[in-house]
Coordinates of C-alpha atoms and ligand atoms in Angstrom, one line a residue:
X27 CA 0.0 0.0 0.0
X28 CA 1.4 3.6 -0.7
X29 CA 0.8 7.3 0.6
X30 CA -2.2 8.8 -1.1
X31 CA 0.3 11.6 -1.9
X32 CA 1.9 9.2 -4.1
X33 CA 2.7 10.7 -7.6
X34 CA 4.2 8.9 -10.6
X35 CA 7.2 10.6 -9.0
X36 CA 7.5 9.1 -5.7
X37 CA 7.2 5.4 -7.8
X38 CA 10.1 6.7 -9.9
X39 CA 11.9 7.4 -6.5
X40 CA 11.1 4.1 -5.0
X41 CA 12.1 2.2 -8.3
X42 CA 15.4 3.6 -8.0
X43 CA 15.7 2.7 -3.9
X44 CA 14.6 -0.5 -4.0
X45 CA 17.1 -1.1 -6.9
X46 CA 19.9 0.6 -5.0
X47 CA 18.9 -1.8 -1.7
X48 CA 18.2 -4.7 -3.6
X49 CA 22.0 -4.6 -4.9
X50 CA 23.7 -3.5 -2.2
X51 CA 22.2 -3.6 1.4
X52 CA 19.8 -6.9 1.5
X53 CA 22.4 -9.3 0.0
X54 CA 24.4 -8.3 3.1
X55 CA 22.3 -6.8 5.7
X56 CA 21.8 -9.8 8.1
X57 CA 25.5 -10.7 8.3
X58 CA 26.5 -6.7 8.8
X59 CA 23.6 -6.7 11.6
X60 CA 25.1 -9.6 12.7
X61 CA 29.0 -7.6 12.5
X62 CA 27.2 -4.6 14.3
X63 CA 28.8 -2.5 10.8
X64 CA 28.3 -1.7 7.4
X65 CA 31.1 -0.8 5.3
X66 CA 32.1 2.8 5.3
X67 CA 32.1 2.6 1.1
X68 CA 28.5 2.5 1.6
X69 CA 27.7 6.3 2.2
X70 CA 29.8 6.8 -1.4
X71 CA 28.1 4.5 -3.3
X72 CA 24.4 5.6 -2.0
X73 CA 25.6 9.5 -2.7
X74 CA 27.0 8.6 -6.2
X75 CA 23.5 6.8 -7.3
X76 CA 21.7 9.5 -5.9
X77 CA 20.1 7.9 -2.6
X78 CA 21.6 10.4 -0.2
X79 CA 20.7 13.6 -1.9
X80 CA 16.7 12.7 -2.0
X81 CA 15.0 15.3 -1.0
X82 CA 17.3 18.0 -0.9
X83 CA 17.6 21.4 -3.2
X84 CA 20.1 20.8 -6.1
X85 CA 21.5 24.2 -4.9
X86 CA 23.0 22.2 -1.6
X87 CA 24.0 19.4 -3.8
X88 CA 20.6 17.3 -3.6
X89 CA 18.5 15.6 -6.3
X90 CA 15.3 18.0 -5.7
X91 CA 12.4 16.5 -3.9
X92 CA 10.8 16.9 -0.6
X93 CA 9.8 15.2 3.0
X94 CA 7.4 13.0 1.0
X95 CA 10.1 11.4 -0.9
X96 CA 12.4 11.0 1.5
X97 CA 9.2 9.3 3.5
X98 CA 9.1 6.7 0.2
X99 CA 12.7 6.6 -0.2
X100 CA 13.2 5.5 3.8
X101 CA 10.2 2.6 3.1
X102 CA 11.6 1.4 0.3
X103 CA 14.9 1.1 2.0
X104 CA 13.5 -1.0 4.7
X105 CA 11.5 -3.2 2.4
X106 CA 14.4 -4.2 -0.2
X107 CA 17.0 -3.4 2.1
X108 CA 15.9 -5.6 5.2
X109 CA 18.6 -4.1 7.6
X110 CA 17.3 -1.5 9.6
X111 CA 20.4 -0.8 11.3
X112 CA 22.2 -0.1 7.9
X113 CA 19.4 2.5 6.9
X114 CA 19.3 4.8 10.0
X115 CA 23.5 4.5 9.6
X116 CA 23.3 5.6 6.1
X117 CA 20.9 8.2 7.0
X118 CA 21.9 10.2 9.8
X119 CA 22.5 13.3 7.2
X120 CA 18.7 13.2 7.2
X121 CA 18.3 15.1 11.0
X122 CA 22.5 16.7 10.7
X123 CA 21.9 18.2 7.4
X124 CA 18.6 20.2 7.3
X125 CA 19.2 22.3 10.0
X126 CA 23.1 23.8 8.0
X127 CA 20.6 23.9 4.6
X128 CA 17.5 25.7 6.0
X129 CA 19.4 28.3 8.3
X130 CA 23.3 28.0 7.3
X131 CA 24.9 30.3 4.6
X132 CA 26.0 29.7 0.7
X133 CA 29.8 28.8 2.3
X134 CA 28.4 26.7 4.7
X135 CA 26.1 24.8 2.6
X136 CA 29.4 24.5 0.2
X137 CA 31.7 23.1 3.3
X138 CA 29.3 21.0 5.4
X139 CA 26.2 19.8 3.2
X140 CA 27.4 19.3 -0.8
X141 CA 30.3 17.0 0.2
X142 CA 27.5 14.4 2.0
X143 CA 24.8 14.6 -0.8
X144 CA 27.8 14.2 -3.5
X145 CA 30.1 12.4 -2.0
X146 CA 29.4 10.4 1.1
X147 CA 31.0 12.4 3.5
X148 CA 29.5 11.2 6.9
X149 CA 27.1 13.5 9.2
X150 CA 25.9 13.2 13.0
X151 CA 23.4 15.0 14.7
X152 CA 24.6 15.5 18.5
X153 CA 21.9 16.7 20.9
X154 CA 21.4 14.1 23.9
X155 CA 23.9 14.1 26.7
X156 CA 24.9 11.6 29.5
X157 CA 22.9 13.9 31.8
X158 CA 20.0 14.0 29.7
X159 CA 18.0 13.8 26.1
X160 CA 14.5 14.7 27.2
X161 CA 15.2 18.1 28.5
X162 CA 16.9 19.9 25.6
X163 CA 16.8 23.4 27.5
X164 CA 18.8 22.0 29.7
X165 CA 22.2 20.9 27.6
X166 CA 25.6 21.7 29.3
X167 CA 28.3 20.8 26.6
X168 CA 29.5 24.8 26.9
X169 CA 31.1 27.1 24.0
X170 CA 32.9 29.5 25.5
X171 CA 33.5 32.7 22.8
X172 CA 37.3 33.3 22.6
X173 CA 38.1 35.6 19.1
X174 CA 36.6 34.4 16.2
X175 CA 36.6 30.6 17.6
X176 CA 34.4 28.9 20.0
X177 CA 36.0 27.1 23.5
X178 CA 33.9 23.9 23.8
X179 CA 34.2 21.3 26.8
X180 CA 31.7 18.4 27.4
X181 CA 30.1 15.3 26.3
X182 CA 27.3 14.0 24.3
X183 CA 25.7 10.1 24.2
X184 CA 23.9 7.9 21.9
X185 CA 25.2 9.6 19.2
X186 CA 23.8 7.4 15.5
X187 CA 27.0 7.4 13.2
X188 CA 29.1 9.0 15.8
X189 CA 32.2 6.9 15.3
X190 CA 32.3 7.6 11.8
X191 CA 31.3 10.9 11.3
X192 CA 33.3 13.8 9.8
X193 CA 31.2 16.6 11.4
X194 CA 28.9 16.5 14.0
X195 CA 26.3 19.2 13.8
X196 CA 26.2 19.9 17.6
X197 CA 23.6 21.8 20.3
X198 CA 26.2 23.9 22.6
X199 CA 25.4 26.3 25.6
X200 CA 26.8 29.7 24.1
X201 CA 24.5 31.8 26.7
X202 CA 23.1 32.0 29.7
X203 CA 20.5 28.9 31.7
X204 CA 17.3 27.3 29.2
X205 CA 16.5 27.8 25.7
X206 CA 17.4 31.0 24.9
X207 CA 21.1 30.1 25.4
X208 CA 21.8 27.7 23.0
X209 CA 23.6 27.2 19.6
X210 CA 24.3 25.1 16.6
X211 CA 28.1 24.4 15.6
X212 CA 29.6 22.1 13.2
X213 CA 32.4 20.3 15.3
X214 CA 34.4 18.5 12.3
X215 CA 36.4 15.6 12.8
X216 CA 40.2 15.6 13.8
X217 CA 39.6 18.8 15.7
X218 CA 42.1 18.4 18.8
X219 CA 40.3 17.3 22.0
X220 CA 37.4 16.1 20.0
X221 CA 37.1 12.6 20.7
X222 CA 34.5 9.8 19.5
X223 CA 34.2 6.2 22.0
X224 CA 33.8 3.0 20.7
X225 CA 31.0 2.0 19.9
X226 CA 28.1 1.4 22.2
X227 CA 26.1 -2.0 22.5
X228 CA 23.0 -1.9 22.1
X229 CA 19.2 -4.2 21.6
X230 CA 18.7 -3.4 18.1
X231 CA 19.5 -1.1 14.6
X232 CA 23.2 -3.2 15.2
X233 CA 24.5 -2.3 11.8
X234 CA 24.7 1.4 12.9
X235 CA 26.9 2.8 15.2
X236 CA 25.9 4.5 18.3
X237 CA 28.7 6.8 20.1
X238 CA 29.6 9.0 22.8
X239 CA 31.2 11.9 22.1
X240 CA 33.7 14.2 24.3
X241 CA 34.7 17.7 23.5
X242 CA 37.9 19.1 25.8
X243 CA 38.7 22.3 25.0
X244 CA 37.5 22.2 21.1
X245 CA 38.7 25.1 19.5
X246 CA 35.9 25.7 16.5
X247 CA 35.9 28.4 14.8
X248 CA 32.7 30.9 14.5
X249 CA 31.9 30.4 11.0
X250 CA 31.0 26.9 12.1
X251 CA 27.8 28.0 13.8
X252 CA 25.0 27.7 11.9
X253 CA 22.4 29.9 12.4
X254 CA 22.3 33.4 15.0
X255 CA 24.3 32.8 18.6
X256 CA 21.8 31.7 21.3
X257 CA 19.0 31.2 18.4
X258 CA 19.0 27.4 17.9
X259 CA 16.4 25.9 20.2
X260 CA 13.8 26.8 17.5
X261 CA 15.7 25.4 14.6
X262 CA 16.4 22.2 16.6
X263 CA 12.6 22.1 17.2
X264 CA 11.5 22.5 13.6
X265 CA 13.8 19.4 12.6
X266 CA 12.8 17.2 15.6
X267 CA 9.1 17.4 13.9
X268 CA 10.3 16.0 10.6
X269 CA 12.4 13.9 12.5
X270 CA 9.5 12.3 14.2
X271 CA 7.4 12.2 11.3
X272 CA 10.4 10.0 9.5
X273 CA 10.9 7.9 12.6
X274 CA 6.5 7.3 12.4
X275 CA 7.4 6.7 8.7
X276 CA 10.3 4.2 9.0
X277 CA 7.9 2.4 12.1
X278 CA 5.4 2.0 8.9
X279 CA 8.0 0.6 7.1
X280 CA 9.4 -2.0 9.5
X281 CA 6.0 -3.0 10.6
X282 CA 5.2 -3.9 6.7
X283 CA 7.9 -6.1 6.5
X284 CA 6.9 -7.6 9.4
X285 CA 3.4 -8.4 8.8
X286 CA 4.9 -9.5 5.0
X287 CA 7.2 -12.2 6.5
X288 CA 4.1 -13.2 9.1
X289 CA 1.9 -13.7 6.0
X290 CA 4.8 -15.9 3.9
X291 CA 5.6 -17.6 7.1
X292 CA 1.4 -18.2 8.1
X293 CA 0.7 -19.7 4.4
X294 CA 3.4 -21.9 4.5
X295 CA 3.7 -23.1 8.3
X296 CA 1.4 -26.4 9.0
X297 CA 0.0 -27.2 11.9
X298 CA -2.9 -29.9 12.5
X299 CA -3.0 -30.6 9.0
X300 CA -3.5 -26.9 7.9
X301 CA -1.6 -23.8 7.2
X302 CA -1.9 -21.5 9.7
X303 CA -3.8 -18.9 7.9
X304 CA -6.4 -21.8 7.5
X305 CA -6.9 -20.7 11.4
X306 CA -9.4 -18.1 12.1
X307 CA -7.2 -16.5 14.9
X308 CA -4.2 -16.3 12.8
X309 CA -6.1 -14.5 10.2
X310 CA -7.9 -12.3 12.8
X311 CA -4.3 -11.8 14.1
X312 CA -3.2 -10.7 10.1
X313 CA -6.4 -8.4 9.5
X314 CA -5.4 -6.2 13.2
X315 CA -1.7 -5.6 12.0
X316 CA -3.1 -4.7 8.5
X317 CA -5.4 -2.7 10.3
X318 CA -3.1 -0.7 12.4
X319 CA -0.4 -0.4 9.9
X320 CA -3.0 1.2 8.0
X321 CA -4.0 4.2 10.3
X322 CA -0.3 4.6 10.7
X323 CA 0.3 5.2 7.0
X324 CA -3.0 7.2 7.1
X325 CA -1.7 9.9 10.0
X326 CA 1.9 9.8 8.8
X327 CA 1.1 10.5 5.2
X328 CA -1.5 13.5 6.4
X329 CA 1.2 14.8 8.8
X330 CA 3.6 15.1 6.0
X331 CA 0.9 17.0 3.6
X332 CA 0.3 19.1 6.2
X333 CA 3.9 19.7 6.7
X334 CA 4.5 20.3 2.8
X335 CA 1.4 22.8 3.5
X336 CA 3.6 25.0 5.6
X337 CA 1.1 24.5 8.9
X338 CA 4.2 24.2 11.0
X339 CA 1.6 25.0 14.7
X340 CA -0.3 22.2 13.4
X341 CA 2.3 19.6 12.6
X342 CA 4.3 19.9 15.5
X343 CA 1.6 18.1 17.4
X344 CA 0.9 16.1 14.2
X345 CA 4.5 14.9 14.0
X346 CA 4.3 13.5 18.2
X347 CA 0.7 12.0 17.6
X348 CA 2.1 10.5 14.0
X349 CA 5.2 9.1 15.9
X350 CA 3.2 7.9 18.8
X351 CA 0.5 6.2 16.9
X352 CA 3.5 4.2 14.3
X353 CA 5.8 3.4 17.2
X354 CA 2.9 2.2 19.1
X355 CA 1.5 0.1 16.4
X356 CA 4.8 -1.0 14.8
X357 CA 5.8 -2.8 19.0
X358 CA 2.7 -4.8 18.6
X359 CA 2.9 -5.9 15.0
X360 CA 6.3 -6.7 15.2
X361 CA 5.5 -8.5 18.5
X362 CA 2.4 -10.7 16.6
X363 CA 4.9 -11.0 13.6
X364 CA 7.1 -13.3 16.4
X365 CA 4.4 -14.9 17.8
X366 CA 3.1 -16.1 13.8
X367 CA 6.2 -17.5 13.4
X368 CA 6.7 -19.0 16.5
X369 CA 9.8 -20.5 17.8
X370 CA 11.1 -20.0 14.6
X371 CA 10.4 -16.1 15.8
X372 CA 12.5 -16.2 19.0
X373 CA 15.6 -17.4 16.8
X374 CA 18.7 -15.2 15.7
X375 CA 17.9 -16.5 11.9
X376 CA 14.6 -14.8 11.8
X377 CA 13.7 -11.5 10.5
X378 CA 11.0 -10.5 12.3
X379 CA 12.9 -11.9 15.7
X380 CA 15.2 -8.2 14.6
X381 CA 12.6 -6.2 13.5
X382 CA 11.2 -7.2 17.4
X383 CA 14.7 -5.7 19.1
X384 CA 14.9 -2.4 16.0
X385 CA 11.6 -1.7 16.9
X386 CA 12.3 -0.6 20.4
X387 CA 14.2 2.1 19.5
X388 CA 10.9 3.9 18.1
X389 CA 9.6 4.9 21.3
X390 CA 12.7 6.0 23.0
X391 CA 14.5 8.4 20.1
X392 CA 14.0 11.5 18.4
X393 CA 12.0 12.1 21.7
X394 CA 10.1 9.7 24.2
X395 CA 7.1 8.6 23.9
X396 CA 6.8 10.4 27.2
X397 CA 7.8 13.8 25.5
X398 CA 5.6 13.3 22.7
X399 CA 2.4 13.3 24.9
X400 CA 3.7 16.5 26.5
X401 CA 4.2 18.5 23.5
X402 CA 0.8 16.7 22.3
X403 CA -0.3 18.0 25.5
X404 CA 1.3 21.7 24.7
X405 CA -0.2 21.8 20.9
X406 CA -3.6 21.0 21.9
X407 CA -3.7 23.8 24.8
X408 CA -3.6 22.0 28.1
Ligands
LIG522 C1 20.0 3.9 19.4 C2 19.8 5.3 19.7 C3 20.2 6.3 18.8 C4 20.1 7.6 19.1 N1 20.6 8.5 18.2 C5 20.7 9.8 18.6 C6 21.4 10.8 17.8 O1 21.8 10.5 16.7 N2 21.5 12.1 18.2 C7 21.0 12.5 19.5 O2 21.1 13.6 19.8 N3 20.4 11.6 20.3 C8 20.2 10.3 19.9 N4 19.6 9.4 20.7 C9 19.1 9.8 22.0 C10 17.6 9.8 22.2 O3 17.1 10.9 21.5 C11 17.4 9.9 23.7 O4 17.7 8.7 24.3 C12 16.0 10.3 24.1 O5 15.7 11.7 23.7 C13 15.7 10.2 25.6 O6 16.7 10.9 26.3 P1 17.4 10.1 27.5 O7 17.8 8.8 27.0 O8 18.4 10.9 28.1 O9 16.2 9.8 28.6 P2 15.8 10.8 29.7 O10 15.5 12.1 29.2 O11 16.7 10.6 30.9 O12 14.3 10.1 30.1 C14 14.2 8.9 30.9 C15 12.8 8.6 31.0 O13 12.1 9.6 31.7 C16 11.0 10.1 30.9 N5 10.8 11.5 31.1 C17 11.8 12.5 31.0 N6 11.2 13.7 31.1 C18 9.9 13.5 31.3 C19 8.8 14.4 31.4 N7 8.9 15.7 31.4 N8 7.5 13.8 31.6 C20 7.4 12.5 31.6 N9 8.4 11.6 31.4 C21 9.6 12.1 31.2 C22 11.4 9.7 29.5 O14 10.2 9.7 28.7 C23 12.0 8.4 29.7 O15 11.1 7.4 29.8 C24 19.6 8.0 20.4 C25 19.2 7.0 21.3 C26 19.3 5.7 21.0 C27 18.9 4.7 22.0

């Protein structure tokens, strides 16, 4: 099933993906799960057939397009890739980039976002710290102003591609205490007292790398700031809403593979002399995940029109309902998805036994499910 937004264009776009992951993520993507790493030559060869730049102006170095095909492009790279873990690696220029092209300059846009789109260069969004994700106003890595560089001391966690990345596109305290005192600045790689951990372990997305990151007395210069001193708590706000409407659409995306591989698995499993879809439960247990993975699409898609609208008030709360709803539904249909299959669905072997552990993830990042219901809470005035 698509997005009723769907044009001849977004089928174009998913022809291409699901060519692109069909050659070069799902003959691999089990055994680099399994390796907890996908090769580095992977963020090349997605940039040079045009993967990485959907959805970008072709000013910035992008192929045109907007949140809608990225929303198709990310599907399809579930569905023919079958390595979650390899798609959020490969995508982290998705939340690190849009903040430098909406609000950074021409130079900026030449230094930071161009060499990703067109050439694989590797990008990391760094917001949550050891002390805390949830609270944003509330960051402490500090950038202390000395000429025309910034000073900056402390430590971020949970960082997706944060091992390999050549710039981290990093939320700093420039000011004083809350929201009005923080800043966006690109912290590139190889910058003395910059420093990247190994990688963390983690339940699921294994193929992507998850860091912590420490900054001891990181001399950065100003022009690495994106955006006014002290002014980025709204820009980090705008691109946690599309954030959250990708993370609702890639929790569409898993679930559908899910409830594919259940179907496969239920017309071919026997049991008492019947497949299991000859059992009424089993169907019953089908037609709910078809069901839910359906209102998912439904809000998601209608989010994203409404964010291609412009009706940012509106799809703030959108996004965090959207995000709720998908990572909601995609726990249980990955959880019925297991039970279809079984025993067979407990086992390392098994798809949906990893689309079980990746979906976790959904209601924890980009915002908890807890922090969705506040700003739910916020949008709707109480
Ligand atoms: C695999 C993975 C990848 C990630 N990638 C990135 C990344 O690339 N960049 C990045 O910046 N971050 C990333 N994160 C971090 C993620 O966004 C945070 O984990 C998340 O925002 C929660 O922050 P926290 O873990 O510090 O939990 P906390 O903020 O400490 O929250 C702990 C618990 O308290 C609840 N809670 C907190 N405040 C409230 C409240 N006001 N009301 C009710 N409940 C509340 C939370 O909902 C949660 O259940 C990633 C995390 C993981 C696990």
């Amino acid at each position: 099933m698509a997005y009723l937004f769907e044009t001849e264009e977004h089928a174009a776009i998913r022809a291409t993906v699901r060519k692109f992951a069909l050659a070069h993520i799902a003959p691999h993507g089990a055994k680099w799960e399994e390796d907890e790493e996908f090769p580095i030559e992977l963020y090349k060869t997605a940039a040079t057939a045009g993967i990485t730049g959907i959805g970008y102006p072709e000013a910035v170095g992008g192929q045109g397009g907007d949140l809608s095909h990225v929303l198709v492009a990310i599907e399809e790279k579930i569905l023919a890739g079958r390595s979650v873990g390899t798609m959020v690696g490969l995508g982290t220029h998705g939340i690190a980039l849009p903040p430098i092209v909406r609000f950074g300059t021409p130079q900026q846009h030449e230094r930071f976002v161009a060499p990703c789109l067109r050439e694989g260069k590797i990008s990391s969004l760094a917001i949550t710290e050891p002390s805390g994700g949830s609270d944003v106003a509330s960051l402490r890595t500090r950038a202390v102003r000395d000429g025309d560089h910034y000073v900056i001391t402390g430590a971020k966690t949970f960082i997706t591609s944060g091992t390999r990345a050549d710039f981290v596109t990093t939320a700093v305290r420039t000011g004083g205490e809350g929201h009005g005192g923080i800043s966006l600045i690109v912290i590139e790689k190889g910058t003395p007292g910059f420093d990247a951990s190994k990688k963390l372990k983690k339940t699921g997305w294994w193929a992507s790398d998850t860091a912590e990151l420490h900054f001891d007395n990181c001399r950065v210069p100003v022009a690495n700031r994106i955006g006014p001193e002290n002014g980025a708590f709204p820009m980090i706000m705008q691109n946690f809403a599309a954030e959250r409407l990708m993370l609702a659409g890639q929790c569409v995306a898993i679930a559908e593979l899910a409830y594919r591989e259940a179907i496969a698995y239920a017309r071919d499993r026997q049991a008492f002399g019947k497949p299991l879809t000859g059992f009424q439960v089993t169907r019953h247990k089908l037609a709910d995940m078809a069901s839910q993975i359906a209102a998912a699409r439904s809000l998601t898609g209608e989010t994203c029109v409404r964010a291609l609208r412009g009706e940012q008030l509106e799809v703030a709360g959108l996004a965090a309902k959207a995000k709720n709803v998908a990572t909601d539904m995609c726990s249980y249909v990955c959880d019925q998805a297991v039970q279809i299959h079984g025993g067979y669905g407990y086992m390392r072997e098994t798809l949906v036994e990893r689309l079980y552990r990746d979906a976790r993830l959904y209601p924890i990042g980009g915002g908890t499910r807890e922090i969705m219901n506040e700003v739910i809470a916020k949008t709707e005035g109480y």
